[in-house]
Amino acid sequence: MLDALSNISEYLPTVSKPSQKLSLTRRLAWTGIVLVLYLIMSNIPLYGVPVSPTAATTITLENIIFASSVGTLMQLGIGPIVTAGLILEVLAGAKLIDIDLTNPDDQVKFTGAMKTLAVLFAVAEALVVTLSGMFWPAGTPVSPVVKALVVVQLVAASYIVILMDEALQKGWGLGSAISLFILAMVAQTVVWDIFGFVPRLALDFGVVPALIYDRDPFIVLTRANGFPDVTGLLATFAIVILLVYLQAMMVEIPVTSSQLRGIRTKVPLQFIYVTNIPVLLLAILVADLQLFEAPLARFFGISSLVYKVYSGIVFYLSPPNGLVETVLDPLRSVVFAISWMLLSVAFGYVWVEVAGLNPSSQAESLIKGGLEIPGMRRNPRVLESVLARYIYPLTSLSSLIVGAIAVVAAFFGAYGGGVGLLLAVGIVYQYYSIITYERALEAYPLIRKLVGE
């Protein structure tokens, strides 16, 4: 199956690598162009779909995780790519498919298979959301031609997103389009929550217009109906500061070199060992469940048992929107908090095993690098037992921490959501590292030779 998917990708349009490595300035420029194209596409309504003036005010976990925009070309966002990549990575990590991601040929095969699978997911999701009639009011007659055009638009837009991601990862830009679009969506959400205003409806959506026009401190402090409030603004600042602080925390393991005796150093393990991956995987799961909730309602009806069970699961797994919702429905808040904390830990352990961050893989890497722990025999099992004392507690603790941050942020209505802020801070730190590294290579050509670039 993997070979078949990879072979199909050879017939799909692709982006070639630049003939030579581009300068940092040009790569930043191309990254900016891709970002502008995404923002333009996320504001172009689908042909044949009625435009809702309040669509921009309804931002769910699905919109943030998939960088999607309701009723526009970015209706599916990066959903097909993220879902396809997640499935293949889990299958590869669990050894259910025979592939070695350290082998360049297998990497090409894996990338090609993921591209084809993303296209298939784009077609499937476009068909589901269109045939369910979620774009049109119930009972509205829609011709098959219009529905076909909507499907074509969604699939074409998804493929353009795939090409933009390829362009950045093949050297035209920096990072990946997936990270870039998620960051843009979170930033857009935060700005809208602060300054958002819909003049035609006289809707003081953002907290700043509310402070100016409502002039009621109590109402602005805790606003109902999911509107952003001052509590959420303060929670946003507090969580960002906390995440930046945790990002810099390290747990260091003392090691020595077997080749250079007498030289001691330390291997730093990030305190948030699993980074934001557990919450990201959990958020992708919940976002996928949210994506199919409306189609299920159309197909089975809102009074059917299937829909009631499904919507109940989605409801209790979805984050509450602010302090008012949290207090008014304590059962949902408790179930949400407990389920997210437990699932975060579970996904944390899964990711450590899948991504090769477990003690056995790390011990093997240390031995290959000629490093050993002082006072310990240079034996993989001995190193594995020592590393397990650090890695597994760090996995549990860091998974609980990121899960708790996401839960607390949801309870207090942090702008962009707890998951969005976790992802945004991590992505900004990633771009900072990439830019710092590239600037060092340009400033010191000797470093470029040493790293083989």
Short mmCIF file of C-alpha atoms in Angstrom, two decimals:
data_model
loop_
_atom_site.label_atom_id
_atom_site.label_comp_id
_atom_site.label_asym_id
_atom_site.label_seq_id
_atom_site.Cartn_x
_atom_site.Cartn_y
_atom_site.Cartn_z
CA MET A 1 0.00 0.00 0.00
CA LEU A 2 2.83 2.36 0.87
CA ASP A 3 4.55 1.67 -2.46
CA ALA A 4 1.29 2.24 -4.34
CA LEU A 5 0.64 5.57 -2.62
CA SER A 6 4.23 6.65 -3.26
CA ASN A 7 4.04 5.69 -6.95
CA ILE A 8 0.82 7.67 -7.42
CA SER A 9 2.52 10.79 -6.03
CA GLU A 10 5.00 10.70 -8.93
CA TYR A 11 2.16 11.65 -11.30
CA LEU A 12 1.00 14.58 -9.16
CA PRO A 13 2.28 18.13 -9.73
CA THR A 14 5.17 18.94 -7.42
CA VAL A 15 7.61 21.69 -6.48
CA SER A 16 11.25 21.18 -7.41
CA LYS A 17 14.13 22.12 -5.15
CA PRO A 18 16.03 25.34 -5.92
CA SER A 19 19.18 24.77 -7.97
CA GLN A 20 21.29 26.21 -5.15
CA LYS A 21 20.64 27.11 -1.55
CA LEU A 22 18.89 30.46 -1.29
CA SER A 23 20.01 33.22 1.03
CA LEU A 24 18.19 33.74 4.31
CA THR A 25 16.65 36.97 3.02
CA ARG A 26 15.17 35.30 -0.06
CA ARG A 27 13.86 32.38 2.00
CA LEU A 28 12.20 34.79 4.40
CA ALA A 29 10.67 36.60 1.42
CA TRP A 30 9.24 33.36 -0.02
CA THR A 31 7.92 32.42 3.43
CA GLY A 32 6.16 35.80 3.57
CA ILE A 33 4.66 35.27 0.09
CA VAL A 34 3.29 31.87 1.11
CA LEU A 35 1.80 33.40 4.26
CA VAL A 36 0.12 36.19 2.27
CA LEU A 37 -1.33 33.65 -0.18
CA TYR A 38 -2.77 31.68 2.73
CA LEU A 39 -4.35 34.81 4.23
CA ILE A 40 -5.86 35.74 0.86
CA MET A 41 -7.29 32.24 0.36
CA SER A 42 -8.72 32.22 3.88
CA ASN A 43 -10.76 35.33 2.96
CA ILE A 44 -12.04 34.21 -0.47
CA PRO A 45 -15.55 32.70 -0.06
CA LEU A 46 -16.41 29.48 -1.84
CA TYR A 47 -18.40 30.01 -5.04
CA GLY A 48 -21.95 28.81 -4.53
CA VAL A 49 -21.83 29.06 -0.73
CA PRO A 50 -23.73 31.88 1.02
CA VAL A 51 -21.51 34.21 3.03
CA SER A 52 -22.32 34.61 6.72
CA PRO A 53 -21.33 37.99 8.22
CA THR A 54 -20.67 36.37 11.62
CA ALA A 55 -18.65 33.40 10.32
CA ALA A 56 -15.36 35.00 11.41
CA THR A 57 -16.60 35.31 14.98
CA THR A 58 -17.10 31.53 15.31
CA ILE A 59 -13.64 30.06 15.86
CA THR A 60 -13.48 26.49 17.18
CA LEU A 61 -10.65 24.14 18.06
CA GLU A 62 -11.01 22.69 14.57
CA ASN A 63 -10.34 26.10 12.98
CA ILE A 64 -7.19 26.66 15.05
CA ILE A 65 -5.66 23.19 14.70
CA PHE A 66 -6.44 22.88 10.98
CA ALA A 67 -5.89 26.63 10.27
CA SER A 68 -9.28 26.60 8.56
CA SER A 69 -11.70 29.39 7.82
CA VAL A 70 -15.43 28.65 7.58
CA GLY A 71 -17.01 29.07 4.13
CA THR A 72 -13.76 30.01 2.36
CA LEU A 73 -11.17 28.22 0.22
CA MET A 74 -9.48 27.34 3.50
CA GLN A 75 -12.52 25.43 4.79
CA LEU A 76 -10.38 22.28 5.11
CA GLY A 77 -7.16 24.15 5.87
CA ILE A 78 -4.23 21.87 6.64
CA GLY A 79 -6.57 19.14 7.89
CA PRO A 80 -5.87 16.60 5.10
CA ILE A 81 -2.07 17.00 5.45
CA VAL A 82 -2.09 16.80 9.24
CA THR A 83 -4.39 13.78 9.35
CA ALA A 84 -2.46 11.89 6.66
CA GLY A 85 0.90 12.62 8.30
CA LEU A 86 -0.36 11.62 11.74
CA ILE A 87 -1.71 8.27 10.53
CA LEU A 88 1.46 7.33 8.64
CA GLU A 89 3.76 8.43 11.48
CA VAL A 90 1.84 6.35 14.02
CA LEU A 91 1.88 3.33 11.68
CA ALA A 92 5.63 3.75 11.09
CA GLY A 93 6.41 4.26 14.78
CA ALA A 94 4.35 1.21 15.76
CA LYS A 95 6.21 -0.83 13.09
CA LEU A 96 2.94 -1.65 11.35
CA ILE A 97 4.54 -0.55 8.09
CA ASP A 98 8.09 -1.58 7.23
CA ILE A 99 9.99 1.66 6.68
CA ASP A 100 13.22 3.17 7.96
CA LEU A 101 12.90 6.95 8.16
CA THR A 102 16.69 7.32 8.50
CA ASN A 103 17.07 5.87 4.99
CA PRO A 104 16.87 8.61 2.28
CA ASP A 105 15.01 6.31 -0.14
CA ASP A 106 12.43 5.40 2.50
CA GLN A 107 12.06 9.09 3.38
CA VAL A 108 11.16 9.85 -0.24
CA LYS A 109 8.70 6.96 -0.28
CA PHE A 110 7.15 8.12 3.00
CA THR A 111 6.80 11.72 1.80
CA GLY A 112 5.22 10.61 -1.49
CA ALA A 113 2.77 8.31 0.29
CA MET A 114 1.80 11.10 2.70
CA LYS A 115 1.17 13.46 -0.22
CA THR A 116 -1.12 10.99 -1.99
CA LEU A 117 -2.94 10.15 1.23
CA ALA A 118 -3.44 13.88 1.93
CA VAL A 119 -5.08 14.29 -1.50
CA LEU A 120 -7.36 11.33 -0.79
CA PHE A 121 -8.33 12.83 2.58
CA ALA A 122 -8.99 16.18 0.88
CA VAL A 123 -11.37 14.52 -1.59
CA ALA A 124 -13.11 12.54 1.16
CA GLU A 125 -13.53 15.53 3.48
CA ALA A 126 -14.70 17.78 0.64
CA LEU A 127 -17.34 15.22 -0.36
CA VAL A 128 -18.54 14.75 3.22
CA VAL A 129 -18.89 18.44 4.10
CA THR A 130 -20.51 19.26 0.73
CA LEU A 131 -22.95 16.34 0.43
CA SER A 132 -24.03 16.84 4.04
CA GLY A 133 -25.35 20.26 3.04
CA MET A 134 -23.66 22.02 5.98
CA PHE A 135 -22.92 25.08 3.80
CA TRP A 136 -26.57 25.80 3.09
CA PRO A 137 -29.61 26.32 5.35
CA ALA A 138 -31.74 23.21 5.82
CA GLY A 139 -34.23 22.75 3.01
CA THR A 140 -32.37 24.99 0.55
CA PRO A 141 -32.35 23.40 -2.95
CA VAL A 142 -28.80 23.15 -4.29
CA SER A 143 -28.03 21.88 -7.78
CA PRO A 144 -25.53 19.03 -8.26
CA VAL A 145 -23.40 21.35 -10.41
CA VAL A 146 -22.93 23.80 -7.54
CA LYS A 147 -22.04 20.97 -5.16
CA ALA A 148 -19.53 19.60 -7.66
CA LEU A 149 -17.97 23.05 -8.01
CA VAL A 150 -17.65 23.35 -4.22
CA VAL A 151 -15.90 19.97 -4.04
CA VAL A 152 -13.51 20.98 -6.83
CA GLN A 153 -12.71 24.27 -5.08
CA LEU A 154 -11.99 22.54 -1.75
CA VAL A 155 -9.77 19.87 -3.30
CA ALA A 156 -7.88 22.41 -5.44
CA ALA A 157 -7.31 24.70 -2.44
CA SER A 158 -6.08 21.75 -0.35
CA TYR A 159 -3.64 20.77 -3.09
CA ILE A 160 -2.32 24.33 -3.28
CA VAL A 161 -1.67 24.11 0.47
CA ILE A 162 0.22 20.84 -0.11
CA LEU A 163 2.36 22.55 -2.77
CA MET A 164 3.06 25.52 -0.48
CA ASP A 165 4.19 23.14 2.26
CA GLU A 166 6.45 21.35 -0.25
CA ALA A 167 7.94 24.65 -1.38
CA LEU A 168 8.93 25.69 2.14
CA GLN A 169 10.32 22.30 3.11
CA LYS A 170 12.32 21.89 -0.08
CA GLY A 171 14.36 25.01 0.57
CA TRP A 172 12.35 27.88 -0.87
CA GLY A 173 11.32 29.06 2.57
CA LEU A 174 11.74 28.36 6.29
CA GLY A 175 10.03 25.71 8.39
CA SER A 176 6.80 24.20 7.11
CA ALA A 177 3.56 25.69 5.86
CA ILE A 178 1.67 23.67 8.48
CA SER A 179 3.42 25.42 11.37
CA LEU A 180 3.27 28.78 9.62
CA PHE A 181 -0.48 28.59 9.00
CA ILE A 182 -1.25 27.44 12.55
CA LEU A 183 0.77 30.36 13.90
CA ALA A 184 -1.04 32.75 11.55
CA MET A 185 -4.43 31.42 12.64
CA VAL A 186 -3.60 31.75 16.34
CA ALA A 187 -2.26 35.27 15.83
CA GLN A 188 -5.32 36.22 13.81
CA THR A 189 -7.59 34.84 16.55
CA VAL A 190 -5.77 36.75 19.29
CA VAL A 191 -5.94 40.02 17.33
CA TRP A 192 -9.63 39.48 16.59
CA ASP A 193 -10.38 38.71 20.25
CA ILE A 194 -8.73 41.98 21.26
CA PHE A 195 -9.88 44.37 18.52
CA GLY A 196 -12.64 42.52 16.63
CA PHE A 197 -15.71 44.52 15.64
CA VAL A 198 -18.57 43.90 13.16
CA PRO A 199 -19.98 47.37 12.32
CA ARG A 200 -23.00 46.19 10.30
CA LEU A 201 -24.28 44.17 13.26
CA ALA A 202 -23.10 46.63 15.90
CA LEU A 203 -21.36 43.65 17.50
CA ASP A 204 -18.68 44.63 20.01
CA PHE A 205 -16.86 41.31 19.70
CA GLY A 206 -13.33 42.20 20.83
CA VAL A 207 -12.46 43.16 24.38
CA VAL A 208 -11.24 46.64 23.40
CA PRO A 209 -14.49 47.67 21.62
CA ALA A 210 -16.40 46.22 24.58
CA LEU A 211 -14.38 48.33 27.02
CA ILE A 212 -15.03 51.43 24.92
CA TYR A 213 -18.75 50.97 24.25
CA ASP A 214 -20.14 48.86 27.10
CA ARG A 215 -18.32 50.66 29.93
CA ASP A 216 -19.45 48.00 32.40
CA PRO A 217 -16.42 46.49 34.18
CA PHE A 218 -18.29 43.45 35.47
CA ILE A 219 -19.73 42.50 32.08
CA VAL A 220 -16.38 42.96 30.36
CA LEU A 221 -14.58 40.98 33.06
CA THR A 222 -16.62 37.83 32.42
CA ARG A 223 -18.68 38.05 29.22
CA ALA A 224 -21.15 35.32 28.27
CA ASN A 225 -21.72 33.61 24.89
CA GLY A 226 -18.04 32.98 24.41
CA PHE A 227 -17.11 36.62 23.82
CA PRO A 228 -13.53 37.50 24.80
CA ASP A 229 -13.14 39.28 28.13
CA VAL A 230 -10.47 40.83 30.34
CA THR A 231 -10.08 37.56 32.25
CA GLY A 232 -9.09 35.83 29.02
CA LEU A 233 -6.68 38.62 28.12
CA LEU A 234 -4.87 38.33 31.47
CA ALA A 235 -4.85 34.52 31.15
CA THR A 236 -3.30 34.85 27.67
CA PHE A 237 -0.40 36.96 28.94
CA ALA A 238 0.16 34.69 31.95
CA ILE A 239 0.18 31.48 29.87
CA VAL A 240 2.54 32.89 27.24
CA ILE A 241 5.01 33.98 29.94
CA LEU A 242 4.77 30.55 31.60
CA LEU A 243 5.33 28.72 28.30
CA VAL A 244 8.37 30.83 27.43
CA TYR A 245 9.82 30.08 30.88
CA LEU A 246 9.16 26.33 30.60
CA GLN A 247 10.62 26.28 27.08
CA ALA A 248 14.01 27.31 28.47
CA MET A 249 14.08 24.77 31.33
CA MET A 250 16.43 21.80 30.89
CA VAL A 251 17.31 18.60 32.74
CA GLU A 252 20.99 17.81 32.23
CA ILE A 253 22.59 14.34 32.25
CA PRO A 254 26.40 14.24 32.81
CA VAL A 255 28.30 12.27 30.14
CA THR A 256 31.90 11.72 29.05
CA SER A 257 33.48 10.90 25.70
CA SER A 258 34.97 7.46 25.19
CA GLN A 259 37.40 8.91 22.64
CA LEU A 260 38.43 12.08 24.51
CA ARG A 261 39.11 10.89 28.04
CA GLY A 262 38.87 13.44 30.82
CA ILE A 263 36.43 15.64 28.93
CA ARG A 264 33.05 15.85 30.63
CA THR A 265 29.92 17.44 29.28
CA LYS A 266 26.16 17.32 29.79
CA VAL A 267 23.34 16.19 27.55
CA PRO A 268 20.37 18.56 28.01
CA LEU A 269 16.87 17.11 27.99
CA GLN A 270 14.12 19.66 27.61
CA PHE A 271 11.98 19.82 30.75
CA ILE A 272 8.86 19.78 28.55
CA TYR A 273 10.27 16.60 27.02
CA VAL A 274 7.29 15.86 24.79
CA THR A 275 6.95 19.57 23.86
CA ASN A 276 3.36 20.24 22.77
CA ILE A 277 2.90 16.98 20.86
CA PRO A 278 0.50 15.19 23.29
CA VAL A 279 -1.92 18.11 23.30
CA LEU A 280 -1.51 18.52 19.53
CA LEU A 281 -2.39 14.87 18.89
CA LEU A 282 -5.35 15.15 21.26
CA ALA A 283 -6.49 18.38 19.62
CA ILE A 284 -6.25 16.79 16.14
CA LEU A 285 -8.44 13.93 17.38
CA VAL A 286 -11.05 16.32 18.83
CA ALA A 287 -10.88 18.56 15.74
CA ASP A 288 -11.51 15.58 13.46
CA LEU A 289 -14.49 14.63 15.63
CA GLN A 290 -15.81 18.21 15.38
CA LEU A 291 -15.34 18.18 11.62
CA PHE A 292 -17.76 15.28 11.13
CA GLU A 293 -20.35 16.37 13.71
CA ALA A 294 -22.35 18.58 11.32
CA PRO A 295 -22.35 16.01 8.46
CA LEU A 296 -23.59 13.33 10.89
CA ALA A 297 -26.42 15.62 11.96
CA ARG A 298 -27.43 16.06 8.32
CA PHE A 299 -27.19 12.36 7.45
CA PHE A 300 -28.79 10.79 10.56
CA GLY A 301 -30.79 13.71 11.99
CA ILE A 302 -30.26 15.48 15.30
CA SER A 303 -32.76 13.22 17.08
CA SER A 304 -31.03 9.94 16.11
CA LEU A 305 -29.20 7.88 18.73
CA VAL A 306 -26.02 7.81 16.64
CA TYR A 307 -25.83 11.57 16.50
CA LYS A 308 -26.72 12.03 20.18
CA VAL A 309 -23.95 9.68 21.33
CA TYR A 310 -21.43 11.17 18.91
CA SER A 311 -22.29 14.79 19.74
CA GLY A 312 -22.16 13.96 23.47
CA ILE A 313 -18.61 12.67 23.13
CA VAL A 314 -17.61 15.73 21.10
CA PHE A 315 -19.27 18.06 23.61
CA TYR A 316 -17.46 16.68 26.65
CA LEU A 317 -14.09 16.49 24.86
CA SER A 318 -14.36 20.02 23.42
CA PRO A 319 -12.93 22.87 25.55
CA PRO A 320 -15.42 25.19 27.28
CA ASN A 321 -15.26 28.75 26.01
CA GLY A 322 -14.39 30.94 28.96
CA LEU A 323 -15.10 31.24 32.66
CA VAL A 324 -18.87 31.60 32.31
CA GLU A 325 -19.30 28.30 30.43
CA THR A 326 -16.93 26.59 32.85
CA VAL A 327 -18.92 27.65 35.92
CA LEU A 328 -22.39 27.09 34.43
CA ASP A 329 -21.65 23.49 33.42
CA PRO A 330 -19.37 21.98 36.12
CA LEU A 331 -19.95 18.38 34.98
CA ARG A 332 -18.65 19.15 31.49
CA SER A 333 -15.70 21.07 32.94
CA VAL A 334 -14.69 18.19 35.23
CA VAL A 335 -15.05 15.55 32.50
CA PHE A 336 -13.12 17.73 30.05
CA ALA A 337 -10.27 18.35 32.51
CA ILE A 338 -9.89 14.70 33.58
CA SER A 339 -10.12 13.31 30.04
CA TRP A 340 -7.63 15.79 28.62
CA MET A 341 -5.11 15.20 31.42
CA LEU A 342 -5.30 11.40 31.07
CA LEU A 343 -5.25 11.45 27.28
CA SER A 344 -2.33 13.89 27.27
CA VAL A 345 -0.24 11.45 29.30
CA ALA A 346 -1.30 8.55 27.07
CA PHE A 347 -0.42 10.45 23.88
CA GLY A 348 2.85 11.56 25.50
CA TYR A 349 3.98 7.97 26.00
CA VAL A 350 2.81 7.02 22.51
CA TRP A 351 4.81 9.87 20.99
CA VAL A 352 7.96 9.02 22.97
CA GLU A 353 7.85 5.49 21.56
CA VAL A 354 6.84 6.49 18.03
CA ALA A 355 9.37 9.35 17.65
CA GLY A 356 12.33 7.37 18.98
CA LEU A 357 12.62 9.39 22.17
CA ASN A 358 12.41 6.36 24.45
CA PRO A 359 15.38 5.29 26.63
CA SER A 360 16.54 2.49 24.30
CA SER A 361 16.73 4.78 21.25
CA GLN A 362 18.46 7.54 23.21
CA ALA A 363 20.98 5.07 24.67
CA GLU A 364 21.77 3.81 21.19
CA SER A 365 22.30 7.39 19.98
CA LEU A 366 24.69 8.13 22.86
CA ILE A 367 26.78 5.05 22.14
CA LYS A 368 26.94 5.87 18.42
CA GLY A 369 28.09 9.38 19.35
CA GLY A 370 30.89 7.97 21.50
CA LEU A 371 29.38 9.20 24.77
CA GLU A 372 28.96 7.38 28.07
CA ILE A 373 27.79 8.11 31.60
CA PRO A 374 30.62 8.45 34.15
CA GLY A 375 30.93 5.41 36.40
CA MET A 376 28.73 3.27 34.16
CA ARG A 377 29.68 0.46 31.80
CA ARG A 378 29.38 1.30 28.12
CA ASN A 379 26.47 -1.05 27.67
CA PRO A 380 23.17 -0.18 25.94
CA ARG A 381 21.07 -1.80 28.65
CA VAL A 382 22.90 -0.03 31.44
CA LEU A 383 22.52 3.33 29.68
CA GLU A 384 18.88 2.57 28.95
CA SER A 385 18.14 1.89 32.63
CA VAL A 386 19.81 5.16 33.66
CA LEU A 387 18.03 7.21 30.99
CA ALA A 388 14.70 5.61 31.90
CA ARG A 389 14.97 7.26 35.34
CA TYR A 390 14.92 10.64 33.59
CA ILE A 391 12.86 10.10 30.45
CA TYR A 392 9.73 8.38 31.76
CA PRO A 393 9.18 10.75 34.72
CA LEU A 394 9.81 13.69 32.36
CA THR A 395 7.30 12.25 29.89
CA SER A 396 4.60 11.90 32.54
CA LEU A 397 5.28 15.27 34.16
CA SER A 398 5.63 17.26 30.94
CA SER A 399 2.49 15.64 29.46
CA LEU A 400 0.54 16.54 32.59
CA ILE A 401 1.89 20.09 32.48
CA VAL A 402 0.94 20.77 28.85
CA GLY A 403 -2.43 19.12 29.43
CA ALA A 404 -3.02 21.25 32.53
CA ILE A 405 -2.01 24.43 30.67
CA ALA A 406 -4.49 23.64 27.88
CA VAL A 407 -7.26 22.95 30.42
CA VAL A 408 -6.62 26.09 32.52
CA ALA A 409 -6.41 28.24 29.38
CA ALA A 410 -9.78 26.91 28.22
CA PHE A 411 -11.35 27.52 31.63
CA PHE A 412 -10.24 31.15 31.71
CA GLY A 413 -10.93 31.78 28.02
CA ALA A 414 -7.36 32.53 26.93
CA TYR A 415 -7.28 34.03 23.44
CA GLY A 416 -6.38 31.50 20.78
CA GLY A 417 -7.17 28.66 23.19
CA GLY A 418 -4.74 26.72 25.35
CA VAL A 419 -3.77 24.41 22.49
CA GLY A 420 -3.33 27.35 20.13
CA LEU A 421 -1.03 29.18 22.55
CA LEU A 422 1.01 26.02 23.19
CA LEU A 423 1.49 25.54 19.47
CA ALA A 424 2.16 29.22 18.77
CA VAL A 425 4.89 29.57 21.40
CA GLY A 426 6.53 26.35 20.22
CA ILE A 427 6.40 27.44 16.57
CA VAL A 428 7.85 30.88 17.34
CA TYR A 429 10.69 29.23 19.27
CA GLN A 430 11.24 26.86 16.33
CA TYR A 431 11.45 29.74 13.84
CA TYR A 432 13.79 31.60 16.19
CA SER A 433 16.11 28.57 16.26
CA ILE A 434 15.99 28.16 12.47
CA ILE A 435 16.75 31.83 11.79
CA THR A 436 19.57 31.87 14.37
CA TYR A 437 21.10 28.75 12.80
CA GLU A 438 20.85 30.12 9.25
CA ARG A 439 22.36 33.46 10.28
CA ALA A 440 25.28 31.64 11.92
CA LEU A 441 25.92 29.66 8.71
CA GLU A 442 25.92 32.81 6.61
CA ALA A 443 28.16 34.73 9.02
CA TYR A 444 30.69 31.91 9.51
CA PRO A 445 31.38 29.89 6.31
CA LEU A 446 33.61 27.52 8.30
CA ILE A 447 30.59 26.30 10.27
CA ARG A 448 28.81 25.61 6.98
CA LYS A 449 31.70 23.35 5.92
CA LEU A 450 31.78 21.57 9.27
CA VAL A 451 28.07 20.71 9.11
CA GLY A 452 28.34 19.70 5.45
CA GLU A 453 26.17 22.40 3.88
#
